[in-house]
Coordinates of C-alpha atoms and ligand atoms in Angstrom, one line a residue:
M6 CA 9.8 17.7 13.2
T7 CA 6.6 18.1 11.0
Q8 CA 4.9 15.1 9.3
E9 CA 5.9 16.6 6.0
E10 CA 9.8 16.8 7.3
L11 CA 9.6 13.4 8.3
F12 CA 8.3 12.4 4.8
K13 CA 11.0 13.9 3.2
K14 CA 13.7 12.5 5.3
L15 CA 12.1 9.0 4.7
I16 CA 12.4 9.8 0.8
A17 CA 16.0 10.7 1.2
H18 CA 16.8 7.7 3.4
S19 CA 15.2 5.2 1.0
K20 CA 17.5 6.4 -1.8
E21 CA 20.6 6.9 0.4
Y22 CA 20.2 3.2 1.8
G23 CA 19.2 1.5 -1.8
F24 CA 15.6 0.9 -0.9
I25 CA 14.1 3.1 -4.0
F26 CA 15.2 5.1 -6.7
P27 CA 13.7 7.5 -9.2
S28 CA 13.4 5.7 -12.3
S29 CA 15.8 6.7 -15.0
E30 CA 17.6 9.1 -12.8
I31 CA 20.5 10.0 -15.1
Y32 CA 18.1 11.1 -17.8
D33 CA 16.4 13.4 -15.2
G34 CA 13.8 10.9 -14.1
L35 CA 10.5 9.6 -15.4
S36 CA 7.5 11.1 -13.4
A37 CA 5.6 8.9 -11.2
V38 CA 7.9 5.8 -11.6
Y39 CA 10.1 4.4 -9.3
D40 CA 12.9 1.3 -9.3
Y41 CA 13.7 -0.9 -6.5
G42 CA 17.1 -1.0 -5.3
Q43 CA 18.9 -4.1 -3.5
L44 CA 17.0 -3.6 -0.1
G45 CA 13.7 -2.3 -1.6
V46 CA 13.5 -5.3 -3.5
E47 CA 14.2 -7.6 -0.4
L48 CA 11.7 -5.6 1.5
K49 CA 9.1 -5.9 -1.4
N50 CA 9.4 -9.8 -1.8
N51 CA 9.1 -10.3 1.8
I52 CA 5.8 -7.9 1.6
K53 CA 4.6 -10.4 -1.3
K54 CA 5.5 -13.6 0.6
Y55 CA 3.5 -12.5 3.8
W56 CA 0.5 -11.9 1.7
W57 CA 0.6 -14.8 -0.9
D58 CA 1.0 -17.2 2.3
A59 CA -1.4 -15.5 4.6
M60 CA -3.9 -15.8 1.5
V61 CA -3.3 -18.7 -0.7
R62 CA -1.2 -21.1 2.1
L63 CA -3.3 -20.5 5.3
N64 CA -6.7 -20.9 3.1
D65 CA -7.2 -24.2 1.7
N66 CA -10.0 -22.8 -0.6
I67 CA -7.4 -20.3 -2.3
V68 CA -5.2 -20.9 -5.3
G69 CA -3.1 -18.7 -7.1
I70 CA -2.2 -18.1 -10.7
D71 CA -0.1 -15.7 -12.9
S72 CA -1.9 -14.1 -15.8
A73 CA -0.2 -11.9 -18.5
I74 CA -0.3 -8.3 -18.7
F75 CA -1.3 -8.3 -22.3
M76 CA -4.9 -9.2 -22.8
H77 CA -7.7 -9.4 -25.3
P78 CA -9.0 -5.6 -25.8
R79 CA -12.3 -6.8 -25.5
I80 CA -11.6 -7.7 -22.0
W81 CA -11.4 -3.9 -20.8
E82 CA -14.5 -3.5 -22.8
A83 CA -16.4 -6.0 -20.9
S84 CA -15.0 -4.7 -17.8
G85 CA -16.0 -1.2 -18.1
H86 CA -12.3 0.2 -18.5
V87 CA -12.7 1.4 -21.7
G88 CA -16.0 3.4 -21.6
A89 CA -15.2 4.6 -17.9
F90 CA -12.0 4.1 -16.3
N91 CA -11.7 7.9 -16.4
D92 CA -10.4 11.0 -14.3
P93 CA -11.9 14.6 -15.0
L94 CA -9.1 16.8 -15.8
I95 CA -8.8 20.5 -16.1
D96 CA -6.0 22.9 -17.2
N97 CA -4.7 26.2 -16.0
K98 CA -4.3 28.4 -19.2
D99 CA -1.6 30.6 -17.7
S100 CA 0.8 28.1 -15.8
K101 CA -0.3 25.1 -18.4
K102 CA -0.5 22.7 -15.8
R103 CA -3.3 19.9 -15.6
Y104 CA -5.0 18.8 -12.6
R105 CA -7.7 16.2 -11.6
A106 CA -10.6 18.7 -11.1
D107 CA -11.8 16.4 -8.4
V108 CA -8.7 16.4 -6.4
L109 CA -8.7 20.5 -6.6
I110 CA -12.1 20.2 -4.8
E111 CA -10.9 17.7 -2.3
E112 CA -8.1 19.6 -1.4
W113 CA -10.3 22.7 -1.0
L114 CA -12.5 20.4 1.2
A115 CA -9.6 19.2 3.1
K116 CA -8.5 23.2 3.7
Q117 CA -11.9 23.8 5.2
D118 CA -11.2 20.8 7.9
E119 CA -8.0 22.5 8.5
K120 CA -9.8 25.8 9.0
I121 CA -12.0 24.3 11.6
E122 CA -9.1 22.7 13.2
K123 CA -7.1 26.0 13.4
E124 CA -10.6 27.5 15.1
I125 CA -10.7 24.7 17.9
A126 CA -7.1 25.2 18.4
K127 CA -7.6 29.0 19.2
A128 CA -10.5 28.2 21.6
R129 CA -8.5 25.6 23.4
K130 CA -5.8 28.0 24.2
R131 CA -8.5 30.8 25.0
F132 CA -10.5 28.6 27.6
G133 CA -7.4 26.3 29.0
E134 CA -8.5 23.4 30.7
K135 CA -12.3 24.3 30.9
F136 CA -12.4 23.8 27.2
D137 CA -15.0 21.2 25.8
R138 CA -14.0 20.2 22.3
Q139 CA -17.9 19.2 21.4
Q140 CA -19.8 21.6 22.9
F141 CA -17.5 24.3 20.9
V142 CA -18.0 22.6 17.8
E143 CA -21.7 22.4 18.2
T144 CA -22.0 26.0 19.3
S145 CA -19.4 28.1 17.4
P146 CA -21.2 30.1 14.5
R147 CA -17.9 30.4 12.5
I148 CA -17.6 26.6 12.6
K149 CA -21.1 26.1 11.9
E150 CA -20.7 28.3 8.8
I151 CA -17.7 26.8 7.4
S152 CA -18.9 23.1 7.9
E153 CA -22.2 23.8 6.4
R154 CA -20.4 25.2 3.3
R155 CA -18.1 22.4 3.2
H156 CA -20.8 19.7 3.2
A157 CA -22.5 21.3 0.5
V158 CA -19.5 21.5 -1.9
N159 CA -19.2 17.7 -1.0
D160 CA -22.5 16.9 -2.0
R161 CA -22.5 19.1 -5.1
M162 CA -19.3 16.9 -6.1
V163 CA -20.5 13.7 -5.4
K164 CA -23.5 14.7 -7.2
A165 CA -21.5 16.2 -10.5
L166 CA -19.0 13.2 -10.5
T167 CA -21.9 10.5 -10.2
E168 CA -23.9 12.3 -13.0
N169 CA -20.6 13.1 -14.8
N170 CA -21.9 16.5 -14.9
L171 CA -18.6 18.4 -16.2
D172 CA -19.9 21.6 -16.3
E173 CA -21.2 21.4 -12.7
V174 CA -17.4 20.2 -11.5
K175 CA -16.1 23.2 -13.2
K176 CA -18.8 25.3 -11.8
I177 CA -17.7 24.2 -8.1
I178 CA -14.1 24.9 -8.8
E179 CA -15.4 28.9 -9.9
D180 CA -17.6 28.9 -6.9
C181 CA -15.0 28.0 -4.5
E182 CA -12.4 30.3 -6.1
I183 CA -9.8 27.5 -6.5
V184 CA -7.0 28.8 -7.9
C185 CA -3.7 27.2 -9.5
P186 CA -1.1 26.7 -7.0
I187 CA 1.6 27.6 -9.7
S188 CA 0.0 30.8 -11.6
G189 CA -2.2 31.8 -8.8
T190 CA -5.0 32.6 -11.2
K191 CA -8.6 31.1 -12.1
N192 CA -8.1 31.0 -15.4
W193 CA -9.3 27.5 -16.0
T194 CA -10.0 25.4 -19.4
E195 CA -13.3 23.2 -19.6
V196 CA -13.3 20.0 -17.6
R197 CA -12.9 16.8 -19.7
Q198 CA -12.9 13.1 -19.1
F199 CA -9.4 11.5 -19.5
N200 CA -8.9 7.4 -19.8
L201 CA -6.2 5.9 -17.8
M202 CA -5.2 3.2 -19.5
F203 CA -1.8 3.1 -21.4
E204 CA -2.2 2.0 -25.2
T205 CA 0.2 0.0 -27.2
K206 CA 0.2 -2.1 -30.4
I207 CA 0.4 -5.7 -30.7
G208 CA 1.7 -7.3 -34.0
S209 CA 3.9 -6.1 -36.5
V210 CA 2.4 -2.9 -38.8
S211 CA 3.0 -5.1 -42.1
E212 CA 0.2 -7.8 -40.3
G213 CA -2.1 -4.8 -38.9
A214 CA -1.4 -3.9 -35.7
N215 CA -4.0 -3.9 -33.2
T216 CA -4.3 -1.6 -30.3
I217 CA -4.0 -3.4 -26.9
Y218 CA -3.8 -2.1 -23.1
L219 CA -1.4 -2.5 -20.4
R220 CA -3.6 -3.9 -17.7
P221 CA -5.0 -1.2 -15.1
E222 CA -5.6 -3.9 -12.9
T223 CA -4.8 -7.8 -12.2
A224 CA -8.2 -8.6 -11.5
Q225 CA -9.5 -9.1 -14.8
G226 CA -6.7 -11.8 -15.4
I227 CA -8.5 -14.0 -12.6
F228 CA -12.3 -13.4 -14.0
V229 CA -11.2 -14.7 -17.5
N230 CA -9.7 -17.8 -16.0
F231 CA -12.4 -18.4 -13.5
L232 CA -13.4 -21.5 -15.8
N233 CA -9.7 -23.1 -16.1
V234 CA -9.1 -22.9 -12.5
Q235 CA -12.3 -24.1 -11.3
K236 CA -12.6 -27.1 -13.8
S237 CA -9.0 -27.9 -13.6
G238 CA -8.7 -27.7 -9.6
R239 CA -12.2 -29.2 -9.3
M240 CA -12.7 -25.9 -6.9
K241 CA -16.1 -25.8 -5.1
I242 CA -17.5 -22.8 -4.0
P243 CA -16.7 -20.8 -2.1
F244 CA -13.1 -20.5 -3.2
G245 CA -10.9 -17.5 -4.3
I246 CA -8.2 -17.0 -6.9
A247 CA -5.2 -14.8 -5.9
Q248 CA -2.4 -12.9 -8.2
I249 CA 0.2 -10.6 -7.6
G250 CA 1.5 -8.6 -10.7
K251 CA 2.0 -5.3 -12.5
A252 CA -0.6 -3.1 -13.1
F253 CA -0.3 0.5 -15.2
R254 CA -2.6 3.6 -14.9
N255 CA -1.6 6.9 -16.3
E256 CA -2.0 8.8 -13.3
I257 CA -2.2 12.4 -13.9
V258 CA -1.6 13.6 -10.1
A259 CA 1.0 11.4 -9.3
R260 CA 2.4 12.6 -5.8
Q261 CA 3.5 11.7 -2.6
F262 CA 6.4 9.1 -3.8
I263 CA 5.2 5.6 -4.5
F264 CA 1.8 6.1 -3.1
R265 CA 0.4 7.0 -6.6
M266 CA 2.4 5.5 -9.5
R267 CA 1.9 4.9 -13.3
E268 CA 3.5 1.3 -13.0
F269 CA 2.6 -0.5 -9.5
E270 CA 2.0 -3.8 -8.3
Q271 CA -1.2 -5.3 -6.8
M272 CA -2.0 -8.3 -4.7
E273 CA -5.6 -9.2 -5.5
M274 CA -7.8 -12.0 -4.7
Q275 CA -11.2 -12.7 -5.9
F276 CA -13.5 -15.0 -3.7
F277 CA -16.5 -16.7 -5.8
V278 CA -19.6 -17.3 -3.5
R279 CA -23.0 -18.2 -3.8
P280 CA -25.4 -15.5 -4.9
G281 CA -26.9 -13.9 -1.7
D282 CA -24.0 -15.3 0.4
E283 CA -21.5 -12.3 -0.8
L284 CA -22.6 -10.0 2.1
K285 CA -21.4 -12.6 4.9
W286 CA -18.1 -13.1 3.0
F287 CA -17.7 -9.4 2.6
E288 CA -17.6 -9.1 6.3
Y289 CA -15.3 -12.1 6.7
W290 CA -12.8 -10.8 4.6
K291 CA -13.0 -7.1 5.8
A292 CA -12.3 -8.8 9.1
F293 CA -9.2 -11.1 7.9
R294 CA -7.4 -8.3 6.2
M295 CA -7.8 -5.9 8.8
S296 CA -6.3 -8.7 11.1
W297 CA -3.4 -9.3 8.4
H298 CA -2.4 -5.5 8.7
R299 CA -2.7 -5.4 12.3
A300 CA -0.3 -8.4 12.7
L301 CA 2.5 -6.2 11.8
G302 CA 2.1 -4.4 15.1
F303 CA 2.2 -0.8 13.9
G304 CA -0.6 -0.2 16.3
D305 CA -4.4 -0.8 15.7
D306 CA -5.1 3.2 15.7
M307 CA -2.7 3.4 12.5
Y308 CA -5.8 1.8 10.7
R309 CA -9.3 2.5 9.9
F310 CA -11.9 1.5 7.4
H311 CA -13.4 3.9 5.0
D312 CA -16.8 2.3 4.0
H313 CA -18.0 3.6 0.3
E314 CA -21.4 5.7 1.0
K315 CA -21.4 6.0 -2.9
L316 CA -21.2 2.6 -4.7
A317 CA -20.1 1.8 -8.1
H318 CA -23.4 0.4 -10.0
Y319 CA -22.2 -3.1 -9.8
A320 CA -21.1 -3.0 -6.3
N321 CA -23.6 -3.8 -3.2
A322 CA -20.9 -3.2 -0.7
A323 CA -17.1 -1.8 -0.4
T324 CA -14.8 -0.2 2.1
D325 CA -11.0 1.0 2.0
V326 CA -8.7 -0.1 4.6
E327 CA -6.9 3.2 5.5
F328 CA -3.3 3.6 7.1
R329 CA -2.0 6.8 8.8
F330 CA 0.8 8.0 6.3
P331 CA 2.8 11.1 7.2
F332 CA 0.4 12.8 5.1
G333 CA -2.7 11.5 6.6
F334 CA -5.1 8.5 6.4
K335 CA -5.1 7.2 3.1
E336 CA -6.2 4.1 1.1
V337 CA -4.2 1.1 1.2
E338 CA -6.5 -1.8 0.2
G339 CA -10.0 -2.0 -1.1
I340 CA -12.3 -4.6 -0.2
H341 CA -15.3 -4.9 -2.8
S342 CA -18.8 -6.8 -3.2
R343 CA -18.6 -6.8 -7.0
T344 CA -21.8 -9.2 -7.4
D345 CA -21.9 -11.1 -10.7
F346 CA -20.8 -8.0 -12.9
D347 CA -17.4 -8.7 -14.1
L348 CA -18.4 -12.4 -14.9
G349 CA -21.5 -11.9 -15.9
N350 CA -20.2 -9.4 -18.7
H351 CA -17.6 -11.7 -19.6
Q352 CA -20.3 -14.1 -20.1
K353 CA -21.9 -11.5 -22.5
F354 CA -18.8 -9.9 -24.3
S355 CA -17.0 -13.4 -25.2
G356 CA -20.2 -15.2 -25.9
R357 CA -19.3 -18.3 -23.5
K358 CA -21.1 -19.8 -21.0
I359 CA -19.4 -18.8 -17.2
Q360 CA -21.6 -20.7 -14.7
Y361 CA -21.1 -22.8 -11.9
F362 CA -23.1 -25.9 -11.4
D363 CA -23.8 -26.1 -7.5
T364 CA -24.0 -29.8 -6.5
E365 CA -25.4 -29.0 -3.1
T366 CA -28.3 -26.6 -4.5
G367 CA -28.5 -28.6 -7.9
E368 CA -28.6 -25.0 -9.8
S369 CA -26.3 -23.5 -12.3
Y370 CA -25.4 -19.8 -11.6
V371 CA -22.9 -16.7 -12.3
P372 CA -21.0 -16.8 -9.1
Y373 CA -21.0 -13.4 -7.0
V374 CA -17.4 -12.3 -6.2
V375 CA -15.9 -10.3 -3.1
E376 CA -12.5 -8.8 -4.0
T377 CA -9.8 -7.9 -1.7
S378 CA -7.5 -5.6 -3.6
I379 CA -4.0 -4.3 -2.0
G380 CA -1.0 -2.2 -3.7
V381 CA 2.4 -3.7 -3.1
D382 CA 4.2 -0.3 -3.2
R383 CA 1.7 1.2 -0.9
M384 CA 2.5 -1.7 1.6
V385 CA 6.2 -0.9 1.1
L386 CA 5.5 2.9 2.2
Q387 CA 3.4 1.7 4.9
V388 CA 6.0 -0.4 6.1
L389 CA 8.7 2.2 5.9
S390 CA 6.7 5.2 7.1
A391 CA 5.6 3.1 10.4
A392 CA 9.3 1.9 10.7
F393 CA 11.1 4.9 9.9
K394 CA 12.4 6.5 13.5
E395 CA 14.9 9.1 14.6
E396 CA 15.9 8.4 18.2
E397 CA 18.0 10.3 20.8
L398 CA 20.2 8.1 22.9
T399 CA 22.0 8.5 26.1
K400 CA 25.4 6.7 26.3
E401 CA 26.8 5.0 29.1
D402 CA 29.0 7.9 29.8
G403 CA 25.9 10.5 29.8
S404 CA 26.9 11.8 26.4
K405 CA 24.0 12.2 24.1
D406 CA 23.9 10.2 20.7
E407 CA 21.4 9.7 17.7
R408 CA 20.5 6.9 15.6
V409 CA 18.0 6.5 12.7
V410 CA 16.3 3.3 12.9
L411 CA 13.9 1.3 10.7
S412 CA 12.1 -0.9 13.0
F413 CA 10.6 -3.0 10.5
P414 CA 8.5 -6.3 11.6
A415 CA 11.7 -8.7 11.8
A416 CA 10.0 -11.1 9.2
L417 CA 9.8 -8.4 6.6
A418 CA 13.3 -6.8 7.1
P419 CA 15.4 -7.1 4.1
V420 CA 18.6 -8.4 6.1
K421 CA 17.7 -10.6 9.1
V422 CA 21.2 -11.0 10.2
A423 CA 24.6 -9.0 10.1
V424 CA 27.4 -11.0 11.4
L425 CA 30.2 -8.8 12.4
P426 CA 33.7 -9.6 13.6
L427 CA 35.1 -7.2 16.4
V428 CA 38.4 -6.7 14.7
K429 CA 40.0 -7.7 11.4
K430 CA 42.3 -10.1 12.8
D431 CA 43.3 -13.0 15.7
G432 CA 40.9 -15.3 13.5
L433 CA 37.8 -13.5 14.1
P434 CA 36.9 -13.0 10.4
E435 CA 37.4 -16.8 9.7
I436 CA 34.9 -17.5 12.5
G437 CA 32.5 -14.9 11.0
R438 CA 32.5 -16.2 7.9
E439 CA 31.8 -19.7 9.1
I440 CA 28.9 -18.6 10.8
L441 CA 27.7 -16.5 8.0
N442 CA 27.7 -19.7 5.5
E443 CA 25.9 -21.4 7.9
L444 CA 23.1 -19.0 8.5
K445 CA 23.1 -17.6 4.8
L446 CA 21.5 -21.0 4.0
D447 CA 18.3 -19.9 5.8
Y448 CA 18.4 -16.2 6.0
A449 CA 19.1 -12.9 4.1
C450 CA 22.6 -12.1 5.9
Q451 CA 25.3 -9.3 5.7
Y452 CA 29.0 -9.4 6.8
D453 CA 30.7 -6.4 7.7
E454 CA 34.0 -6.2 9.2
K455 CA 34.7 -2.3 8.3
D456 CA 34.6 0.7 10.7
S457 CA 34.3 0.5 14.7
I458 CA 31.5 -1.7 16.0
G459 CA 29.5 1.2 16.9
K460 CA 29.3 2.4 13.3
R461 CA 28.5 -0.8 11.9
Y462 CA 25.6 -1.2 14.4
R463 CA 24.1 2.0 13.3
R464 CA 24.5 0.7 9.6
Q465 CA 22.4 -2.0 10.3
D466 CA 20.0 0.1 12.4
A467 CA 19.8 2.3 9.5
I468 CA 18.5 -0.4 7.2
G469 CA 16.6 -2.1 9.7
T470 CA 18.3 -5.7 10.4
P471 CA 16.9 -7.0 13.6
L472 CA 20.2 -9.0 14.8
C473 CA 23.5 -8.4 14.7
V474 CA 26.0 -11.2 15.6
T475 CA 29.1 -10.0 17.4
V476 CA 32.2 -12.4 17.0
D477 CA 35.0 -11.1 19.6
H478 CA 38.1 -12.9 21.1
Q479 CA 35.8 -14.9 23.7
T480 CA 34.2 -16.5 20.9
A481 CA 37.5 -18.1 19.9
E482 CA 37.8 -19.4 23.2
D483 CA 34.0 -20.8 24.0
R484 CA 32.3 -20.6 20.8
T485 CA 29.9 -18.3 22.1
V486 CA 28.8 -14.8 20.3
T487 CA 27.1 -11.5 21.3
V488 CA 23.3 -11.0 19.7
R489 CA 22.6 -7.4 19.4
Y490 CA 18.9 -6.6 19.4
R491 CA 17.9 -3.6 16.9
D492 CA 15.0 -2.2 18.8
T493 CA 16.1 -2.6 22.5
M494 CA 19.6 -2.5 21.5
A495 CA 20.1 -5.1 24.2
Q496 CA 23.1 -7.6 24.0
E497 CA 22.9 -11.1 25.1
R498 CA 25.7 -13.8 24.8
V499 CA 24.7 -17.0 23.5
A500 CA 26.4 -20.0 21.9
I501 CA 27.0 -20.3 18.2
S502 CA 24.9 -23.4 18.3
E503 CA 21.8 -21.6 19.8
L504 CA 22.0 -19.2 16.7
P505 CA 19.7 -21.1 14.4
A506 CA 16.5 -21.6 16.9
L507 CA 17.1 -18.2 18.4
I508 CA 17.2 -16.2 14.7
E509 CA 14.1 -18.7 13.7
R510 CA 12.1 -17.3 16.9
E511 CA 12.6 -13.8 16.1
V512 CA 12.4 -13.4 12.3
S513 CA 10.1 -16.3 11.2
M514 CA 7.0 -15.4 9.5
K515 CA 5.1 -17.8 11.5
Q516 CA 4.8 -15.1 14.4
L517 CA 2.6 -13.2 12.2
F518 CA 0.5 -15.5 10.9
K519 CA -0.4 -16.9 14.2
K520 CA -1.9 -13.2 15.2
I521 CA -4.1 -13.3 12.1
T522 CA -7.6 -14.3 13.2
R523 CA -9.4 -16.7 11.0
Ligands
GAP10 N1 -9.3 -4.4 -8.7 C1 -9.8 -3.4 -8.1 C2 -8.9 -2.3 -8.2 O1 -8.0 -2.0 -9.1 P1 -8.4 0.1 -7.0 O2 -8.8 0.5 -5.5 O3 -8.5 0.8 -8.1 O4 -8.9 -1.2 -7.2 C3 -6.7 -1.4 -5.7 O5 -7.1 -0.5 -6.7 C4 -5.4 -0.8 -4.8 O6 -4.2 -0.7 -5.8 C5 -5.4 0.5 -4.1 O7 -5.9 0.0 -2.6 C6 -4.0 0.7 -4.0 O8 -3.2 0.1 -2.8 C7 -3.4 0.2 -5.5 N2 -3.3 1.1 -6.6 C8 -4.2 2.0 -7.1 N3 -3.6 2.7 -8.0 C9 -2.4 3.0 -7.4 C10 -1.2 3.7 -8.1 N4 -1.6 4.6 -9.3 N5 -0.1 3.4 -7.5 C11 0.2 2.7 -6.6 N6 -0.7 1.8 -5.8 C12 -2.1 1.9 -6.4

C-alpha cells in the first residue's frame, strides 16, 4: 500500500468511526473546515491535556490564560499582521483556479528531488550490491544538472519572496514552465498578495460598526496581557504564559485533511526572558518540546528539526519540529526567538509602558520572548497517522485474519477501557455494569454486549481502546475477569479488585510526563 492510499484509508476511517467529519456535510461541505466527532473530541481533549499539564503544571514558572478571540484591531497593526500576513497568489486564466505561487514553485522543487531519487533507484538496480549512493550522487552529470537548477530556482524564490518581488515570482513560474494541474496550461495572471485574516464587524451598523479580525494566532492575546499576568501573579522573569484556543486563517491552498485548515486550534507558550538570555532559552525549549513529542513513543526517527535559514526580521532564531506524515516530513510546531518585537510594538502602538523591573539587575527593560507554537489539529493528525495500522493475523487454527488498529499511546486514547460481558445472560451483564459504574468514575469507558466477542474486540481495536475487560462465567464464581491488551492481543486473568491499579499503570499520563526531559 502506498502512503497516499494509507492516507486515504485514514481519512475514511476517521469518518467511519466518529473521529473527524467534513464540516456542513449535508450542504456539500465547507472547504478546509472540519468537525470533530464523538471520539475525535476525546482524542483532541487528551492531546490538549497532555500539552497543558506538561507546560503549565510541570513548569512552576508557567501559567495559563484564556483570552478572547475578538481583539482591538490595532493589535493586528502592531503585530504586523495587517501589513504583512499575506500569501502570494496566482490564478490560472483557463481553469479559473487560484494557487499559492510559492507552493507551485515548492512543488516544482519537490519534483526535482523525485527526479534525483529516480536516477538513484535506476543506478542502484544497474549496479546491484556494489552501488555507492554518495559516490553516484557526487559524480552523475545528470544529477548534477538537476540539482544545480533546483538550487538556483530555490535561491531565486527565497530572494524574490524576501524582497516581495512578485514579478520575479511570476517569472520563476514561467521559467520553470509550471502548468496548472487542472487545465494543463501556462496561462497565468500576475502574482498578488492576499491577506489571510478574516474580517468581521463589531457593533450594530447604526452605532457605526468597526472592522475587527478573527485572530490568526493566539499569541497576541498573551502579549497584550503580559503586564496583567506579571503583576497579578507577581511573576519573576524568566516566566511563561500558555494558552490554547481557536485561530483563523483564510488559507488558499487548503489540502491534506486537517493539516491546513481555515479554523484550527493552537497551543502556544510565550516565555519572557532577560535580553541576551534568549538563545539559551531557545535551546532549552527546543530540547523540551522535542522530548514532549518523542515521549509519545512513535519512534525518534519520525521527528526532525528544520532550522530556518531565512529569519523573519524580528527573530534571531527559529526552528520547526517536523513529523513524518504519510505525505512526508511537515511542520507540526514552531519554536521562535522573537526578541522584543511584539511587546516593543505593543508599547509603541498602545502608548502604554510595557516594561519589567528586574530586581536582580536593578534595570527596567522590554523582555525578550521565546515562543513555542503547536497546532492541536496537526497533533491529532500526527497521532492518528502514527497509530493507524492494518495488520494481518494468524489465528490459532492457522487461518488468516486481519484487523485495523489504532495504536494510540494509551494516555491519549479516547476510550481507555471497554467492558464486555461474554454473553447477554446468566447475570454477566449485571456484573459488567457494576464494573463499568466503578471504572467510569475515573476513565472514559464503553460497555458493549452486542455480537461475538471477536467482533467486539475488533471494534475496540479500530477506535484504539488499549484495554478490554471481559466478564465470563468464571467471573460469577471467583470475581476475576480477562484483561485483553490491544497491541499484543495478550490476555490475562485478574481479580476485579486489581483493575483500578492495573488500568492506572497502563493509561496514566504520568508515564508520558516521566519521559519528558527537563
Ligand atoms: N504564533 C506563531 C504562529 O502562529 P505559525 O508557524 O504560523 O506560528 C504555529 O503557526 C502552528 O500552528 C504551526 O506549526 C501549525 O501546527 C499550526 N497551524 C498554522 N496554520 C495552520 C492551519 N492553517 N491549519 C492547521 N494548523 C495550523
